[in-house]
């Protein structure tokens, strides 16, 4: 008996829009407000720091002093005005952060697909 397999048909690509970046940093401090101050220095014109988490818990803005933090911080930047960001702006943000001595250990670009966020939300988002 012959197996009939339909020919592969590629789906119509979704509209993919780069809306921000998560920058993971190794930072030995314990005050998220100080880290936020540092991370707002390398900002580019279209990206803004909107949240810092540690171990999955939002610690900036409006975090709790009682939260136990490690040296691994996720710092979320979104594009202003819910638009899109160019990759060269992300590269510039990372270069500026590096010049300030911020130890970037990982990055993750944040995309929407047909207007739906393709990334996990942080606490309170």
C-alpha atoms as an extended CHARMM CRD file, in Angstrom:
* protein
*
       125  EXT
         1         1  UNK       CA              0.0000000000        0.0000000000        0.0000000000  PROA      1               0.0000000000
         2         2  UNK       CA              1.4380000000        3.3470000000       -1.0780000000  PROA      2               0.0000000000
         3         3  UNK       CA              1.6300000000        6.2180000000        1.3860000000  PROA      3               0.0000000000
         4         4  UNK       CA              0.2800000000        9.4730000000       -0.0400000000  PROA      4               0.0000000000
         5         5  UNK       CA              1.8440000000       12.5170000000        1.5500000000  PROA      5               0.0000000000
         6         6  UNK       CA              0.6480000000       15.9590000000        0.5640000000  PROA      6               0.0000000000
         7         7  UNK       CA              3.3940000000       18.2180000000       -0.7670000000  PROA      7               0.0000000000
         8         8  UNK       CA              4.8400000000       20.6300000000        1.7520000000  PROA      8               0.0000000000
         9         9  UNK       CA              3.2130000000       24.0300000000        1.6500000000  PROA      9               0.0000000000
        10        10  UNK       CA              5.0010000000       26.8130000000        3.5080000000  PROA      10              0.0000000000
        11        11  UNK       CA              2.7370000000       28.9390000000        5.6980000000  PROA      11              0.0000000000
        12        12  UNK       CA              2.3900000000       32.6230000000        5.0040000000  PROA      12              0.0000000000
        13        13  UNK       CA              4.9870000000       34.3070000000        7.1980000000  PROA      13              0.0000000000
        14        14  UNK       CA              3.7040000000       36.2610000000       10.1780000000  PROA      14              0.0000000000
        15        15  UNK       CA              4.4250000000       39.9540000000       10.4290000000  PROA      15              0.0000000000
        16        16  UNK       CA              7.4740000000       39.9270000000       12.7140000000  PROA      16              0.0000000000
        17        17  UNK       CA              8.2690000000       43.1870000000       14.5400000000  PROA      17              0.0000000000
        18        18  UNK       CA             11.2520000000       43.7560000000       16.8390000000  PROA      18              0.0000000000
        19        19  UNK       CA              9.8630000000       45.6370000000       19.8580000000  PROA      19              0.0000000000
        20        20  UNK       CA             12.6500000000       45.4260000000       22.4250000000  PROA      20              0.0000000000
        21        21  UNK       CA             15.3550000000       43.3800000000       24.0870000000  PROA      21              0.0000000000
        22        22  UNK       CA             16.0110000000       41.5880000000       27.3490000000  PROA      22              0.0000000000
        23        23  UNK       CA             19.5780000000       42.1100000000       28.4930000000  PROA      23              0.0000000000
        24        24  UNK       CA             20.8130000000       39.7050000000       31.1490000000  PROA      24              0.0000000000
        25        25  UNK       CA             23.6390000000       41.0820000000       33.2550000000  PROA      25              0.0000000000
        26        26  UNK       CA             25.9650000000       39.8280000000       35.9490000000  PROA      26              0.0000000000
        27        27  UNK       CA             25.9260000000       42.5240000000       38.6250000000  PROA      27              0.0000000000
        28        28  UNK       CA             27.1710000000       42.0790000000       42.1760000000  PROA      28              0.0000000000
        29        29  UNK       CA             25.1510000000       44.9050000000       43.7280000000  PROA      29              0.0000000000
        30        30  UNK       CA             21.9480000000       44.4680000000       45.6800000000  PROA      30              0.0000000000
        31        31  UNK       CA             20.0000000000       47.6840000000       45.0400000000  PROA      31              0.0000000000
        32        32  UNK       CA             17.9060000000       47.4340000000       41.8390000000  PROA      32              0.0000000000
        33        33  UNK       CA             17.5210000000       51.2310000000       41.8080000000  PROA      33              0.0000000000
        34        34  UNK       CA             21.2940000000       51.6190000000       41.4010000000  PROA      34              0.0000000000
        35        35  UNK       CA             21.3150000000       49.0570000000       38.6110000000  PROA      35              0.0000000000
        36        36  UNK       CA             18.4150000000       50.8360000000       36.9060000000  PROA      36              0.0000000000
        37        37  UNK       CA             20.3480000000       54.1130000000       37.1010000000  PROA      37              0.0000000000
        38        38  UNK       CA             23.3560000000       52.4640000000       35.4400000000  PROA      38              0.0000000000
        39        39  UNK       CA             21.2230000000       50.8020000000       32.7860000000  PROA      39              0.0000000000
        40        40  UNK       CA             19.4800000000       54.0180000000       31.8340000000  PROA      40              0.0000000000
        41        41  UNK       CA             22.8240000000       55.6350000000       30.9720000000  PROA      41              0.0000000000
        42        42  UNK       CA             23.4710000000       53.6770000000       27.7580000000  PROA      42              0.0000000000
        43        43  UNK       CA             19.9580000000       54.2640000000       26.4960000000  PROA      43              0.0000000000
        44        44  UNK       CA             19.2990000000       54.9590000000       22.8490000000  PROA      44              0.0000000000
        45        45  UNK       CA             16.6950000000       57.3530000000       21.5210000000  PROA      45              0.0000000000
        46        46  UNK       CA             13.9870000000       54.7720000000       20.9090000000  PROA      46              0.0000000000
        47        47  UNK       CA             14.5570000000       52.2060000000       23.7050000000  PROA      47              0.0000000000
        48        48  UNK       CA             13.6480000000       52.6680000000       27.3530000000  PROA      48              0.0000000000
        49        49  UNK       CA             14.3760000000       50.4850000000       30.3670000000  PROA      49              0.0000000000
        50        50  UNK       CA             10.9740000000       49.3310000000       31.6040000000  PROA      50              0.0000000000
        51        51  UNK       CA             11.6400000000       46.5070000000       34.0630000000  PROA      51              0.0000000000
        52        52  UNK       CA             14.3230000000       44.5980000000       35.9530000000  PROA      52              0.0000000000
        53        53  UNK       CA             13.7010000000       41.1110000000       37.3040000000  PROA      53              0.0000000000
        54        54  UNK       CA             15.7680000000       38.7850000000       39.4360000000  PROA      54              0.0000000000
        55        55  UNK       CA             14.9240000000       35.0940000000       39.6820000000  PROA      55              0.0000000000
        56        56  UNK       CA             11.6440000000       35.8750000000       37.8780000000  PROA      56              0.0000000000
        57        57  UNK       CA             10.5120000000       38.5040000000       40.3730000000  PROA      57              0.0000000000
        58        58  UNK       CA             10.1440000000       42.1430000000       39.3570000000  PROA      58              0.0000000000
        59        59  UNK       CA             12.5270000000       44.2280000000       41.4450000000  PROA      59              0.0000000000
        60        60  UNK       CA             12.3650000000       47.5260000000       39.4970000000  PROA      60              0.0000000000
        61        61  UNK       CA             10.3540000000       49.6830000000       39.3210000000  PROA      61              0.0000000000
        62        62  UNK       CA              8.3690000000       49.3890000000       42.5270000000  PROA      62              0.0000000000
        63        63  UNK       CA              9.9920000000       46.2000000000       43.7690000000  PROA      63              0.0000000000
        64        64  UNK       CA             10.1670000000       45.0590000000       47.3730000000  PROA      64              0.0000000000
        65        65  UNK       CA             13.3410000000       45.5580000000       49.4030000000  PROA      65              0.0000000000
        66        66  UNK       CA             12.7730000000       42.1230000000       50.9570000000  PROA      66              0.0000000000
        67        67  UNK       CA             13.2610000000       40.2730000000       47.6540000000  PROA      67              0.0000000000
        68        68  UNK       CA             16.3120000000       38.0050000000       47.7770000000  PROA      68              0.0000000000
        69        69  UNK       CA             18.4160000000       38.7690000000       44.7090000000  PROA      69              0.0000000000
        70        70  UNK       CA             21.2960000000       36.9550000000       43.0800000000  PROA      70              0.0000000000
        71        71  UNK       CA             23.8870000000       38.3930000000       40.6720000000  PROA      71              0.0000000000
        72        72  UNK       CA             21.8110000000       37.4950000000       37.5700000000  PROA      72              0.0000000000
        73        73  UNK       CA             19.4740000000       40.2990000000       36.4540000000  PROA      73              0.0000000000
        74        74  UNK       CA             17.0760000000       40.5000000000       33.4850000000  PROA      74              0.0000000000
        75        75  UNK       CA             16.7110000000       44.0490000000       32.2040000000  PROA      75              0.0000000000
        76        76  UNK       CA             13.8870000000       44.6830000000       29.7380000000  PROA      76              0.0000000000
        77        77  UNK       CA             13.9900000000       47.5010000000       27.2100000000  PROA      77              0.0000000000
        78        78  UNK       CA             10.9850000000       48.3300000000       25.0470000000  PROA      78              0.0000000000
        79        79  UNK       CA             10.7640000000       50.6410000000       22.0960000000  PROA      79              0.0000000000
        80        80  UNK       CA              8.9980000000       53.9200000000       22.8040000000  PROA      80              0.0000000000
        81        81  UNK       CA              5.5060000000       54.4990000000       21.3740000000  PROA      81              0.0000000000
        82        82  UNK       CA              4.8500000000       50.7690000000       20.7940000000  PROA      82              0.0000000000
        83        83  UNK       CA              6.6920000000       50.9270000000       17.4850000000  PROA      83              0.0000000000
        84        84  UNK       CA              9.5970000000       48.8990000000       16.2080000000  PROA      84              0.0000000000
        85        85  UNK       CA             13.3000000000       49.1490000000       16.8480000000  PROA      85              0.0000000000
        86        86  UNK       CA             16.1460000000       48.7470000000       14.3880000000  PROA      86              0.0000000000
        87        87  UNK       CA             18.7860000000       46.1430000000       15.1980000000  PROA      87              0.0000000000
        88        88  UNK       CA             21.5200000000       48.7760000000       14.8970000000  PROA      88              0.0000000000
        89        89  UNK       CA             19.9380000000       50.5950000000       17.8690000000  PROA      89              0.0000000000
        90        90  UNK       CA             20.1790000000       47.4130000000       19.9400000000  PROA      90              0.0000000000
        91        91  UNK       CA             23.8090000000       46.9970000000       18.9170000000  PROA      91              0.0000000000
        92        92  UNK       CA             24.4640000000       50.6000000000       19.9750000000  PROA      92              0.0000000000
        93        93  UNK       CA             22.7050000000       50.0330000000       23.3250000000  PROA      93              0.0000000000
        94        94  UNK       CA             24.8930000000       46.9980000000       23.9760000000  PROA      94              0.0000000000
        95        95  UNK       CA             28.0590000000       48.8620000000       22.9540000000  PROA      95              0.0000000000
        96        96  UNK       CA             27.1720000000       51.7710000000       25.2510000000  PROA      96              0.0000000000
        97        97  UNK       CA             26.4810000000       49.3840000000       28.1400000000  PROA      97              0.0000000000
        98        98  UNK       CA             29.8100000000       47.6580000000       27.5460000000  PROA      98              0.0000000000
        99        99  UNK       CA             31.6270000000       51.0000000000       27.6620000000  PROA      99              0.0000000000
       100       100  UNK       CA             30.0620000000       51.5900000000       31.0930000000  PROA      100             0.0000000000
       101       101  UNK       CA             31.4370000000       48.2590000000       32.3050000000  PROA      101             0.0000000000
       102       102  UNK       CA             28.0780000000       46.4850000000       32.4660000000  PROA      102             0.0000000000
       103       103  UNK       CA             28.7230000000       42.7380000000       32.2180000000  PROA      103             0.0000000000
       104       104  UNK       CA             26.1980000000       41.5040000000       29.6350000000  PROA      104             0.0000000000
       105       105  UNK       CA             25.9720000000       37.7240000000       29.7670000000  PROA      105             0.0000000000
       106       106  UNK       CA             23.0410000000       37.0790000000       27.4210000000  PROA      106             0.0000000000
       107       107  UNK       CA             20.4860000000       38.8990000000       25.2740000000  PROA      107             0.0000000000
       108       108  UNK       CA             17.0930000000       37.9950000000       23.8680000000  PROA      108             0.0000000000
       109       109  UNK       CA             15.3060000000       40.0310000000       21.2160000000  PROA      109             0.0000000000
       110       110  UNK       CA             11.6060000000       40.6510000000       21.8410000000  PROA      110             0.0000000000
       111       111  UNK       CA              9.3350000000       40.1820000000       18.8210000000  PROA      111             0.0000000000
       112       112  UNK       CA              5.6470000000       40.3460000000       18.1020000000  PROA      112             0.0000000000
       113       113  UNK       CA              4.1310000000       38.0760000000       15.4530000000  PROA      113             0.0000000000
       114       114  UNK       CA              1.0040000000       39.4680000000       13.8120000000  PROA      114             0.0000000000
       115       115  UNK       CA              0.7010000000       41.7910000000       16.7880000000  PROA      115             0.0000000000
       116       116  UNK       CA              0.9540000000       38.9960000000       19.4060000000  PROA      116             0.0000000000
       117       117  UNK       CA              3.8990000000       39.0290000000       21.8140000000  PROA      117             0.0000000000
       118       118  UNK       CA              6.2230000000       36.1340000000       21.1280000000  PROA      118             0.0000000000
       119       119  UNK       CA              7.9350000000       36.3050000000       24.5190000000  PROA      119             0.0000000000
       120       120  UNK       CA              6.9890000000       35.7490000000       28.1250000000  PROA      120             0.0000000000
       121       121  UNK       CA              5.7960000000       38.6890000000       30.1560000000  PROA      121             0.0000000000
       122       122  UNK       CA              7.4350000000       39.7500000000       33.3510000000  PROA      122             0.0000000000
       123       123  UNK       CA              5.6550000000       39.9990000000       36.6530000000  PROA      123             0.0000000000
       124       124  UNK       CA              3.1050000000       42.8120000000       36.4720000000  PROA      124             0.0000000000
       125       125  UNK       CA              3.3060000000       43.2930000000       32.6970000000  PROA      125             0.0000000000
